[in-house]
Coordinates of C-alpha atoms and ligand atoms in Angstrom, one line a residue:
V1 CA 0.0 0.0 0.0
G2 CA 1.3 3.4 -1.0
S3 CA 0.1 6.8 -1.9
L4 CA -0.5 8.0 -5.4
L5 CA 0.1 11.7 -5.7
Y6 CA -1.3 13.9 -8.4
I7 CA 1.5 16.5 -9.1
K8 CA 1.3 19.6 -11.3
F9 CA 3.9 19.9 -14.0
P10 CA 4.1 23.2 -15.9
S11 CA 4.1 22.8 -19.7
D12 CA 3.9 24.7 -23.0
V13 CA 0.1 24.3 -22.9
G14 CA -0.4 25.0 -19.2
D15 CA -0.2 22.9 -16.1
V16 CA -0.7 19.1 -16.5
E17 CA -1.2 16.6 -13.8
V18 CA 1.0 13.5 -13.4
A19 CA 0.1 10.7 -11.0
T20 CA 3.0 8.9 -9.3
T21 CA 3.9 6.8 -6.3
R22 CA 7.5 7.8 -6.5
P23 CA 7.8 11.6 -6.3
E24 CA 11.4 11.3 -5.1
L25 CA 12.2 10.3 -8.6
I26 CA 11.2 13.6 -10.1
P27 CA 14.9 14.6 -10.3
A28 CA 15.4 11.5 -12.5
C29 CA 12.5 12.3 -14.8
Q30 CA 13.5 12.4 -18.4
A31 CA 10.2 12.8 -20.1
L32 CA 6.4 12.6 -19.7
A33 CA 4.4 10.2 -21.9
V34 CA 0.8 9.7 -22.9
H35 CA -1.0 7.2 -25.0
P36 CA -1.1 8.2 -28.7
E37 CA -4.9 7.9 -28.8
D38 CA -5.6 9.7 -25.6
E39 CA -7.8 12.6 -26.9
R40 CA -7.2 14.6 -23.7
Y41 CA -3.6 15.2 -24.5
K42 CA -3.5 15.6 -28.3
D43 CA -2.1 19.1 -28.0
L44 CA 0.5 18.1 -25.4
V45 CA 2.4 15.5 -27.4
G46 CA 5.6 16.9 -28.9
R47 CA 5.6 19.9 -26.5
K48 CA 7.9 20.6 -23.5
A49 CA 7.1 20.3 -19.8
R50 CA 9.2 21.2 -16.8
T51 CA 9.8 19.1 -13.7
P52 CA 8.5 20.7 -10.5
I53 CA 11.2 21.8 -7.9
F54 CA 14.0 20.9 -10.3
E55 CA 12.7 23.0 -13.3
K56 CA 14.2 20.7 -15.9
E57 CA 12.8 20.9 -19.4
I58 CA 11.6 17.5 -20.6
P59 CA 9.8 16.3 -23.7
V60 CA 6.3 14.9 -23.8
L61 CA 6.1 11.6 -25.8
A62 CA 3.3 9.5 -27.1
D63 CA 3.8 5.7 -26.5
I64 CA 1.4 2.8 -26.8
D65 CA 2.7 1.3 -23.6
V66 CA 1.2 4.1 -21.5
D67 CA -2.0 3.0 -19.7
P68 CA -4.4 5.9 -20.2
A69 CA -6.6 4.5 -17.3
F70 CA -3.8 4.9 -14.7
G71 CA -3.8 8.2 -12.8
T72 CA -4.3 11.0 -15.2
G73 CA -3.0 9.1 -18.2
I74 CA 0.3 11.0 -18.1
V75 CA 3.3 9.1 -16.7
M76 CA 6.8 10.2 -15.7
I77 CA 9.7 8.3 -17.3
C78 CA 12.4 8.2 -14.7
T79 CA 15.8 6.6 -15.0
F80 CA 14.9 4.3 -13.4
G81 CA 11.7 3.7 -11.5
D82 CA 10.8 0.3 -13.0
E83 CA 11.5 -2.0 -15.9
Q84 CA 9.1 -0.1 -18.1
D85 CA 11.3 3.0 -17.6
I86 CA 14.3 1.0 -18.9
R87 CA 12.4 0.0 -22.0
W88 CA 11.3 3.6 -22.6
Q89 CA 14.8 5.0 -22.0
Q90 CA 16.2 2.6 -24.6
R91 CA 13.3 3.1 -27.1
Y92 CA 13.7 6.9 -27.0
K93 CA 17.5 7.0 -26.2
L94 CA 16.7 9.3 -23.2
P95 CA 19.5 10.5 -21.0
T96 CA 19.9 8.7 -17.7
Q97 CA 20.3 10.3 -14.3
K98 CA 21.5 8.4 -11.2
T99 CA 19.6 9.7 -8.2
I100 CA 19.9 6.8 -5.9
D101 CA 23.4 5.4 -5.0
E102 CA 24.6 2.0 -4.0
K103 CA 23.8 2.6 -0.3
G104 CA 20.2 3.5 -1.1
R105 CA 20.7 7.3 -0.6
M106 CA 19.8 10.2 -2.9
T107 CA 22.5 11.7 -5.0
N108 CA 22.7 14.3 -7.8
T109 CA 19.6 15.9 -6.5
G110 CA 21.0 18.9 -4.6
R111 CA 19.0 19.4 -1.4
Y112 CA 17.9 15.8 -1.1
D113 CA 21.4 14.3 -1.4
G114 CA 22.3 11.9 1.4
L115 CA 18.7 11.2 2.4
D116 CA 17.5 7.6 2.2
V117 CA 14.8 7.0 -0.3
N118 CA 11.8 7.0 2.1
T119 CA 12.9 10.2 3.8
A120 CA 13.5 11.8 0.5
R121 CA 10.0 10.9 -0.7
K122 CA 8.5 12.6 2.4
R123 CA 10.7 15.7 2.0
V124 CA 9.8 16.0 -1.7
V125 CA 6.1 15.7 -1.0
E126 CA 6.4 18.4 1.7
D127 CA 8.2 20.7 -0.7
L128 CA 5.6 20.0 -3.4
R129 CA 2.8 20.8 -1.0
A130 CA 4.5 24.0 0.0
L131 CA 4.6 25.0 -3.7
R132 CA 0.9 24.0 -3.9
L133 CA 1.8 21.5 -6.7
V134 CA 0.0 18.5 -5.2
S135 CA -3.7 18.4 -6.2
K136 CA -4.8 15.0 -4.9
E137 CA -3.5 12.0 -3.0
E138 CA -5.0 8.5 -3.2
R139 CA -4.2 5.3 -1.2
V140 CA -3.3 2.6 -3.7
T141 CA -2.0 -0.9 -3.6
H142 CA 0.8 -1.2 -6.1
K143 CA 3.5 -3.6 -6.9
V144 CA 6.9 -2.7 -5.5
L145 CA 9.9 -4.7 -6.8
S146 CA 11.4 -6.3 -3.7
H147 CA 14.0 -8.8 -2.8
T148 CA 12.2 -12.2 -2.8
E149 CA 14.6 -14.3 -4.8
R150 CA 15.5 -17.3 -2.5
S151 CA 14.9 -15.0 0.5
D152 CA 12.2 -13.4 2.5
C153 CA 14.0 -10.1 3.0
Q154 CA 11.4 -8.0 1.1
S155 CA 13.6 -5.0 0.9
P156 CA 12.6 -2.8 -2.1
I157 CA 14.9 -3.1 -5.1
E158 CA 16.1 0.0 -7.0
F159 CA 17.5 0.1 -10.4
L160 CA 21.0 1.7 -10.4
V161 CA 22.8 3.0 -13.4
R162 CA 26.2 1.2 -13.5
K163 CA 28.5 -0.3 -16.0
Q164 CA 28.3 -4.1 -16.0
W165 CA 29.8 -7.1 -17.8
F166 CA 27.5 -9.1 -20.0
I167 CA 27.7 -12.4 -21.8
K168 CA 26.0 -12.0 -25.2
M169 CA 23.2 -14.5 -24.6
L170 CA 20.3 -13.4 -26.7
P171 CA 21.6 -15.1 -29.9
L172 CA 21.8 -18.4 -28.0
K173 CA 18.2 -18.5 -26.9
Q174 CA 16.9 -20.8 -29.6
S175 CA 19.8 -23.3 -29.3
V176 CA 19.3 -23.5 -25.6
L177 CA 15.6 -24.3 -26.2
S178 CA 16.3 -27.1 -28.6
V179 CA 18.9 -28.6 -26.3
C180 CA 16.5 -28.4 -23.4
R181 CA 13.8 -30.2 -25.5
S182 CA 16.3 -33.0 -26.1
M183 CA 16.6 -33.7 -22.4
E184 CA 14.1 -35.9 -20.5
W185 CA 12.2 -33.7 -18.0
I186 CA 10.8 -35.3 -14.8
P187 CA 8.1 -34.1 -14.3
L188 CA 7.6 -33.0 -17.9
H189 CA 5.6 -29.9 -17.1
N190 CA 8.7 -28.1 -15.8
L191 CA 10.1 -27.9 -19.3
Q192 CA 7.3 -25.3 -19.9
R193 CA 8.8 -23.1 -17.1
L194 CA 12.1 -23.0 -19.0
V195 CA 10.4 -22.3 -22.3
D196 CA 8.4 -19.5 -20.8
W197 CA 11.5 -18.0 -19.2
V198 CA 13.6 -18.2 -22.4
G199 CA 10.7 -16.5 -24.2
S200 CA 10.7 -13.6 -21.7
I201 CA 14.4 -12.9 -21.8
E202 CA 15.0 -9.4 -23.0
W203 CA 18.6 -8.7 -21.9
D204 CA 21.9 -10.4 -22.1
W205 CA 23.4 -12.2 -19.1
V206 CA 24.8 -9.7 -16.5
I207 CA 27.7 -11.7 -15.1
S208 CA 29.2 -9.0 -12.9
R209 CA 28.4 -8.3 -9.3
Q210 CA 29.7 -5.6 -7.0
R211 CA 30.6 -7.8 -4.0
V212 CA 33.5 -8.1 -1.7
Y213 CA 34.0 -11.8 -2.4
G214 CA 33.7 -13.8 -5.6
T215 CA 35.5 -15.1 -8.6
P216 CA 37.4 -12.2 -10.3
I217 CA 36.3 -11.3 -13.8
P218 CA 39.4 -11.7 -16.0
F219 CA 39.1 -8.5 -18.0
W220 CA 40.7 -5.1 -18.1
H221 CA 39.4 -2.2 -20.2
C222 CA 40.8 0.9 -21.7
G223 CA 40.0 4.0 -19.5
Q224 CA 39.9 6.1 -22.7
C225 CA 37.9 4.1 -25.2
D226 CA 36.5 1.1 -23.2
Y227 CA 38.3 -1.4 -25.4
I228 CA 38.2 -4.8 -23.6
I229 CA 41.5 -6.6 -22.8
P230 CA 41.1 -10.2 -21.7
A231 CA 43.6 -12.1 -19.6
E232 CA 46.0 -14.4 -21.5
D233 CA 44.9 -18.0 -21.1
E234 CA 48.2 -19.1 -19.6
R235 CA 48.0 -16.5 -16.9
L236 CA 44.6 -17.6 -15.6
P237 CA 43.4 -17.3 -12.9
V238 CA 44.0 -13.6 -12.5
D239 CA 42.6 -10.9 -10.3
P240 CA 42.5 -7.7 -12.4
S241 CA 41.9 -5.6 -9.3
K242 CA 45.5 -6.4 -8.3
D243 CA 47.4 -8.0 -11.1
E244 CA 49.2 -6.2 -13.9
P245 CA 47.3 -5.9 -17.2
P246 CA 48.6 -8.0 -20.1
L247 CA 49.2 -4.9 -22.2
E248 CA 50.7 -1.6 -21.4
A249 CA 48.7 0.4 -23.9
C250 CA 45.3 0.1 -25.5
P251 CA 45.7 -1.6 -28.9
K252 CA 42.8 0.6 -30.2
C253 CA 43.6 4.1 -29.0
G254 CA 47.1 3.8 -27.5
S255 CA 46.0 5.1 -24.1
T256 CA 48.0 3.7 -21.2
R257 CA 45.1 4.0 -18.8
I258 CA 44.3 0.3 -18.6
L259 CA 41.9 -0.5 -15.7
G260 CA 41.3 -3.8 -14.1
T261 CA 37.8 -4.6 -13.0
D262 CA 37.1 -5.1 -9.3
D263 CA 33.7 -6.6 -10.0
V264 CA 33.3 -10.3 -9.3
C265 CA 31.3 -13.0 -11.1
D266 CA 27.7 -13.8 -10.5
C267 CA 27.4 -17.1 -8.6
W268 CA 25.7 -18.7 -11.6
V269 CA 28.9 -18.1 -13.6
D270 CA 30.6 -20.5 -11.2
S271 CA 27.8 -23.0 -10.7
S272 CA 27.0 -23.2 -14.5
I273 CA 30.2 -25.2 -15.0
T274 CA 29.3 -28.2 -12.8
P275 CA 28.7 -30.7 -15.6
L276 CA 32.0 -29.7 -17.2
V277 CA 34.0 -29.9 -14.0
I278 CA 32.8 -33.3 -13.0
S279 CA 33.4 -34.7 -16.5
G280 CA 37.0 -33.4 -16.7
Y281 CA 36.3 -30.9 -19.5
L282 CA 39.6 -29.7 -21.1
P283 CA 42.2 -31.4 -18.8
R284 CA 41.0 -35.0 -19.2
E285 CA 39.8 -35.4 -22.8
S286 CA 39.4 -39.2 -22.9
Y287 CA 37.5 -39.2 -19.6
F288 CA 35.3 -36.3 -20.8
S289 CA 34.3 -38.1 -23.9
R290 CA 32.9 -40.9 -21.7
A291 CA 31.5 -38.9 -18.8
Y292 CA 29.7 -36.1 -20.7
P293 CA 26.8 -35.5 -20.7
S294 CA 25.9 -36.3 -17.1
N295 CA 23.0 -38.7 -16.5
V296 CA 20.8 -36.5 -14.4
R297 CA 20.6 -33.0 -12.9
V298 CA 18.6 -32.9 -9.7
Q299 CA 17.4 -29.5 -8.6
G300 CA 14.5 -27.4 -7.3
H301 CA 12.0 -25.6 -9.6
D302 CA 13.0 -22.2 -8.3
I303 CA 16.3 -22.3 -10.1
I304 CA 15.2 -23.5 -13.5
R305 CA 15.7 -20.1 -15.0
T306 CA 19.1 -19.6 -13.3
W307 CA 21.2 -22.7 -12.6
L308 CA 19.6 -24.9 -15.2
F309 CA 19.3 -22.3 -17.9
Y310 CA 22.8 -20.9 -17.5
T311 CA 24.3 -24.4 -17.2
T312 CA 22.6 -25.5 -20.4
M313 CA 23.5 -22.4 -22.3
R314 CA 27.1 -22.4 -21.3
C315 CA 27.7 -26.1 -21.7
Q316 CA 25.9 -26.1 -25.1
A317 CA 28.0 -23.1 -26.3
L318 CA 31.2 -24.8 -25.2
T319 CA 30.6 -28.4 -26.2
G320 CA 27.8 -28.2 -28.7
E321 CA 25.9 -30.8 -26.6
K322 CA 23.4 -31.0 -23.9
P323 CA 24.8 -31.1 -20.3
F324 CA 22.4 -33.8 -19.0
R325 CA 20.3 -36.6 -20.3
Q326 CA 17.6 -36.2 -17.6
V327 CA 16.5 -33.3 -15.5
L328 CA 14.7 -34.2 -12.2
I329 CA 12.9 -31.1 -10.8
H330 CA 11.8 -31.4 -7.2
G331 CA 9.4 -29.1 -5.3
H332 CA 9.8 -27.3 -2.1
I333 CA 8.8 -28.3 1.4
L334 CA 6.5 -25.6 2.7
G335 CA 5.8 -24.7 6.3
P336 CA 3.1 -26.8 8.0
D337 CA 0.6 -23.9 7.3
G338 CA 1.1 -24.4 3.6
Y339 CA 3.1 -21.2 3.1
R340 CA 6.7 -20.9 2.1
M341 CA 8.9 -21.2 5.2
S342 CA 10.0 -17.8 6.4
K343 CA 11.3 -16.4 9.6
S344 CA 8.8 -13.6 9.6
R345 CA 6.0 -16.1 9.3
G346 CA 7.4 -18.2 12.0
N347 CA 6.7 -21.5 10.2
V348 CA 10.3 -22.7 9.7
I349 CA 11.0 -26.3 10.4
D350 CA 14.7 -27.0 11.1
P351 CA 15.1 -30.7 10.5
K352 CA 18.3 -30.8 12.4
E353 CA 16.5 -29.9 15.6
H354 CA 14.4 -33.0 15.4
L355 CA 16.8 -35.6 14.0
N356 CA 17.6 -37.1 17.4
E357 CA 13.9 -37.6 18.1
H358 CA 12.8 -39.1 14.8
G359 CA 16.0 -40.2 13.0
A360 CA 17.3 -39.2 9.6
D361 CA 15.7 -42.2 7.9
S362 CA 12.3 -41.2 9.1
L363 CA 12.7 -37.7 7.8
R364 CA 14.1 -39.1 4.5
Q365 CA 11.0 -41.3 4.1
A366 CA 8.7 -38.3 4.7
L367 CA 10.4 -36.3 2.1
L368 CA 10.6 -39.1 -0.5
S369 CA 6.9 -40.0 0.1
L370 CA 5.9 -36.9 -1.9
T371 CA 5.3 -36.8 -5.6
I372 CA 8.4 -35.3 -7.2
G373 CA 8.0 -31.8 -8.6
S374 CA 5.3 -30.3 -6.5
D375 CA 5.4 -28.3 -3.3
F376 CA 4.1 -29.8 -0.1
P377 CA 3.4 -28.6 3.4
F378 CA 5.6 -30.3 6.0
K379 CA 3.7 -32.8 8.1
W380 CA 5.1 -34.4 11.3
E381 CA 2.5 -37.3 10.9
V382 CA 4.4 -38.5 7.8
V383 CA 7.7 -38.5 9.7
R384 CA 6.1 -40.4 12.6
Y385 CA 4.6 -42.9 10.2
G386 CA 8.1 -43.4 8.7
K387 CA 9.5 -44.0 12.2
A388 CA 6.7 -46.4 13.1
F389 CA 7.5 -48.4 9.9
L390 CA 11.2 -48.5 10.8
Q391 CA 10.3 -49.7 14.3
K392 CA 8.4 -52.6 12.7
Y393 CA 11.3 -53.3 10.3
W394 CA 13.7 -53.3 13.3
S395 CA 11.6 -55.5 15.5
S396 CA 11.0 -58.0 12.7
A397 CA 14.7 -58.1 12.0
R398 CA 15.3 -58.9 15.7
F399 CA 12.7 -61.6 15.6
A400 CA 14.3 -63.1 12.5
E401 CA 17.9 -62.8 13.6
P402 CA 18.3 -66.1 15.4
F403 CA 16.7 -68.0 12.5
I404 CA 18.8 -66.5 9.7
R405 CA 22.1 -65.5 11.3
S406 CA 23.6 -68.9 10.8
Y407 CA 21.5 -69.6 7.8
I408 CA 23.3 -70.6 4.6
A409 CA 21.3 -69.7 1.5
L410 CA 21.2 -72.8 -0.7
E411 CA 19.5 -73.4 -4.0
R412 CA 16.0 -74.2 -2.9
D413 CA 13.9 -77.0 -4.1
P414 CA 10.7 -75.1 -4.7
K415 CA 8.7 -78.2 -3.6
A416 CA 9.9 -77.8 0.0
L417 CA 8.2 -74.4 0.1
T418 CA 4.7 -74.4 1.5
M419 CA 2.0 -72.6 -0.3
V420 CA 2.2 -69.6 2.1
D421 CA 6.0 -69.5 1.5
A422 CA 5.5 -69.5 -2.2
W423 CA 2.9 -66.8 -1.9
I424 CA 5.0 -64.4 0.1
L425 CA 8.0 -65.0 -2.2
T426 CA 5.9 -64.3 -5.3
R427 CA 4.6 -61.1 -3.6
L428 CA 8.3 -60.2 -2.9
Y429 CA 9.1 -60.8 -6.5
R430 CA 6.3 -58.5 -7.7
V431 CA 7.4 -55.8 -5.1
A432 CA 11.0 -56.0 -6.3
R433 CA 10.0 -55.6 -9.9
G434 CA 7.6 -52.7 -9.2
V435 CA 10.2 -51.0 -7.0
T436 CA 12.9 -51.4 -9.6
Q437 CA 10.7 -49.9 -12.2
A438 CA 9.7 -47.0 -9.9
M439 CA 13.3 -46.3 -9.1
E440 CA 14.2 -46.1 -12.8
E441 CA 11.4 -43.5 -13.1
F442 CA 12.2 -41.5 -10.0
R443 CA 8.9 -42.4 -8.4
F444 CA 10.3 -42.6 -4.9
H445 CA 6.9 -42.3 -3.3
T446 CA 5.8 -45.5 -5.1
V447 CA 9.0 -47.2 -4.0
L448 CA 8.2 -46.4 -0.4
E449 CA 4.5 -47.2 -0.5
T450 CA 5.2 -50.5 -2.1
V451 CA 7.9 -51.6 0.3
Q452 CA 6.1 -50.3 3.4
S453 CA 2.8 -51.9 2.6
F454 CA 4.3 -55.2 1.6
F455 CA 6.7 -55.5 4.5
W456 CA 4.3 -54.3 7.2
H457 CA 1.0 -55.7 6.1
E458 CA 1.8 -58.9 4.2
F459 CA 5.2 -60.0 5.6
C460 CA 4.9 -59.0 9.2
D461 CA 1.2 -59.1 9.9
Q462 CA 0.3 -62.1 7.8
Y463 CA 3.3 -64.3 6.8
L464 CA 5.2 -64.1 10.1
E465 CA 2.1 -64.8 12.1
A466 CA 1.4 -67.7 9.9
V467 CA 4.8 -69.4 10.2
K468 CA 5.7 -68.7 13.8
Y469 CA 4.8 -72.3 14.8
R470 CA 7.3 -73.6 12.2
L471 CA 10.1 -71.6 13.7
Y472 CA 9.5 -71.9 17.5
T473 CA 10.5 -75.6 17.5
E474 CA 13.6 -77.5 18.3
H475 CA 14.5 -77.7 14.5
P476 CA 13.1 -74.5 12.9
D477 CA 11.7 -75.2 9.5
E478 CA 14.3 -74.7 6.7
A479 CA 11.8 -73.3 4.1
A480 CA 10.6 -70.7 6.6
R481 CA 14.2 -69.7 7.4
Y482 CA 14.9 -69.4 3.7
V483 CA 11.9 -67.1 3.2
L484 CA 12.9 -65.0 6.2
F485 CA 16.4 -64.6 4.8
T486 CA 15.2 -63.8 1.3
V487 CA 12.5 -61.3 2.3
L488 CA 14.7 -59.4 4.8
R489 CA 17.7 -59.3 2.6
T490 CA 15.8 -58.2 -0.5
T491 CA 13.8 -55.6 1.5
T492 CA 17.0 -54.3 3.1
L493 CA 18.5 -53.8 -0.3
L494 CA 15.4 -52.1 -1.7
L495 CA 15.2 -49.8 1.2
A496 CA 18.9 -48.9 1.4
P497 CA 18.8 -45.8 -0.9
I498 CA 15.9 -44.3 1.1
C499 CA 16.9 -45.4 4.6
P500 CA 20.6 -45.7 4.4
H501 CA 21.3 -45.8 8.2
I502 CA 19.0 -48.5 9.5
T503 CA 19.5 -50.7 6.5
E504 CA 23.3 -50.6 7.0
E505 CA 22.9 -51.6 10.7
I506 CA 20.5 -54.5 9.9
Y507 CA 22.6 -55.6 7.0
H508 CA 25.6 -56.1 9.3
V509 CA 23.7 -57.7 12.1
L510 CA 21.6 -60.2 10.0
F511 CA 24.1 -61.1 7.3
P512 CA 27.5 -60.8 9.1
E513 CA 29.4 -63.7 7.4
R514 CA 28.1 -62.5 4.1
S515 CA 29.2 -59.0 4.6
E516 CA 32.4 -59.4 2.6
L517 CA 31.2 -56.2 1.0
F518 CA 31.9 -53.5 3.6
S519 CA 28.5 -51.8 3.2
V520 CA 25.0 -52.5 2.1
H521 CA 25.4 -49.6 -0.2
A522 CA 28.2 -51.5 -2.0
Q523 CA 25.8 -54.4 -2.8
S524 CA 24.2 -54.9 -6.1
W525 CA 20.6 -54.0 -6.6
P526 CA 18.5 -57.2 -6.1
D527 CA 17.6 -59.0 -9.3
P528 CA 13.8 -59.7 -9.0
G529 CA 14.1 -62.6 -11.5
L530 CA 16.1 -64.6 -8.9
I531 CA 13.3 -64.6 -6.4
P532 CA 11.2 -67.8 -6.8
H533 CA 7.7 -66.9 -8.1
D534 CA 4.7 -68.8 -9.0
R535 CA 1.4 -67.3 -10.0
A536 CA -0.7 -70.3 -8.8
A537 CA 0.9 -70.2 -5.4
E538 CA 0.2 -66.5 -5.2
Q539 CA -3.6 -67.2 -5.6
G540 CA -3.5 -70.2 -3.3
G541 CA -1.5 -68.5 -0.6
K542 CA -3.9 -65.6 -0.6
V543 CA -6.7 -68.0 0.2
V544 CA -4.8 -69.7 2.9
I545 CA -3.8 -66.4 4.5
S546 CA -7.3 -65.0 4.5
A547 CA -8.6 -68.3 6.0
I548 CA -6.0 -68.0 8.8
A549 CA -7.0 -64.4 9.4
K550 CA -10.6 -65.5 10.0
Ligands
ZN1 ZN1 17.5 -8.7 0.7
ZN2 ZN1 41.5 2.6 -25.8

């Protein structure tokens, strides 16, 4: 919410009224503009007006981007109040005037210099009122450009006039799009976010930042004619803010004023080389030819237009190829109230604070139980469910331990299996196949649901109950031991990527003499085809189990 002021500007055809929410930008006003078909101002177009207080003569333009319904239909073009001002400045080659400095204070305004923007706005309004130049004031809700990118800081953003370094990117837009279309997007709809973004790009890539810390930009320039002098390859890395320039004089104009930039690179300049770094681009050519492109890029949807876009553009420009085969875009975890987590809202969940209580594997299950690509509010119930499942998994492993610790897996004669044994093994076979397929397709929620429901409801609740009598005897039944061994071992391997800690523990406890591999994570993924399966037994076993349940 702000206030819209109607301010009188003197002009060749008498006073005209201009409505603005940013009166402090009057010193940066370069022109007034009206819509070309606005009958009210037919006589004004092409004439001169003067800015109040500052008395600067400015032209009155006609432009189709002016909204005749806003305020009085006359707008100030200031360098720069918003992005539309930038377009107008470029379209009409208007002069620019820097009135706000890097510290957010007024400059080049005379009496307002040194004031912060808000104070300056109040002071300008007071002065305008004293001159009787404010005819009306309205409360309005308007959009203020503010800092929201990966932050909830909300500070207003001002456009500053500064020289920056750019990478000429606009000519690469189409090739980036075609490369992106050749990658597999999971979920597919995120491709559209990138397509929309590329379509909306109007400017080249600003790679320079005015920060204390960062990767130096390896360029010098001529203080006379702006000629750009890059660092020599063999001298890289360089820091032009300290290092000697590669040339003593400008090759273009001969000036000896060669200036090194003390700007640093935007973070995406650094991060856009990841697929090149990991594949040994340049130093390791034979490795690079095998390792590039990468298999999969995993990232959030909020950085499609930055990390993903710049990486693709840069890698494509350098290698002529896509950087990844697949792009996996995940959503965000929102606060429990469904809003983005932010300190000001007080809905931030810090997982570290609760790790001891619930365990990392419970939290991992909760996160992976969500459909990839969408945002979800955080729910403790899901974490608790994950923990309850792990408790079930742990207690069944303890139950099974004495029966399978010394068990040596042999080739089974399927005839020795009872119908219930064959049933649960066939179910395990189907679960392993389904989970393998779901893993290939990054459907982690399906993996979890399938394993949890099989292990908990079929294996623990039904199978274990049905075979306890065969185990609690002097000579526990061999077939039941074989099933226990096979189900626990397979389930442990299937769960290992999602619950890496508990599976590692159970792996070492249950299968010690078989742990010649140092970790469950060094084991091969289970081959579903090796699990005995039998469609007839699956049907028969189901009947037996439901009979037992009754
Ligand atoms: Zn901020
Ligand atoms: Zn020069």
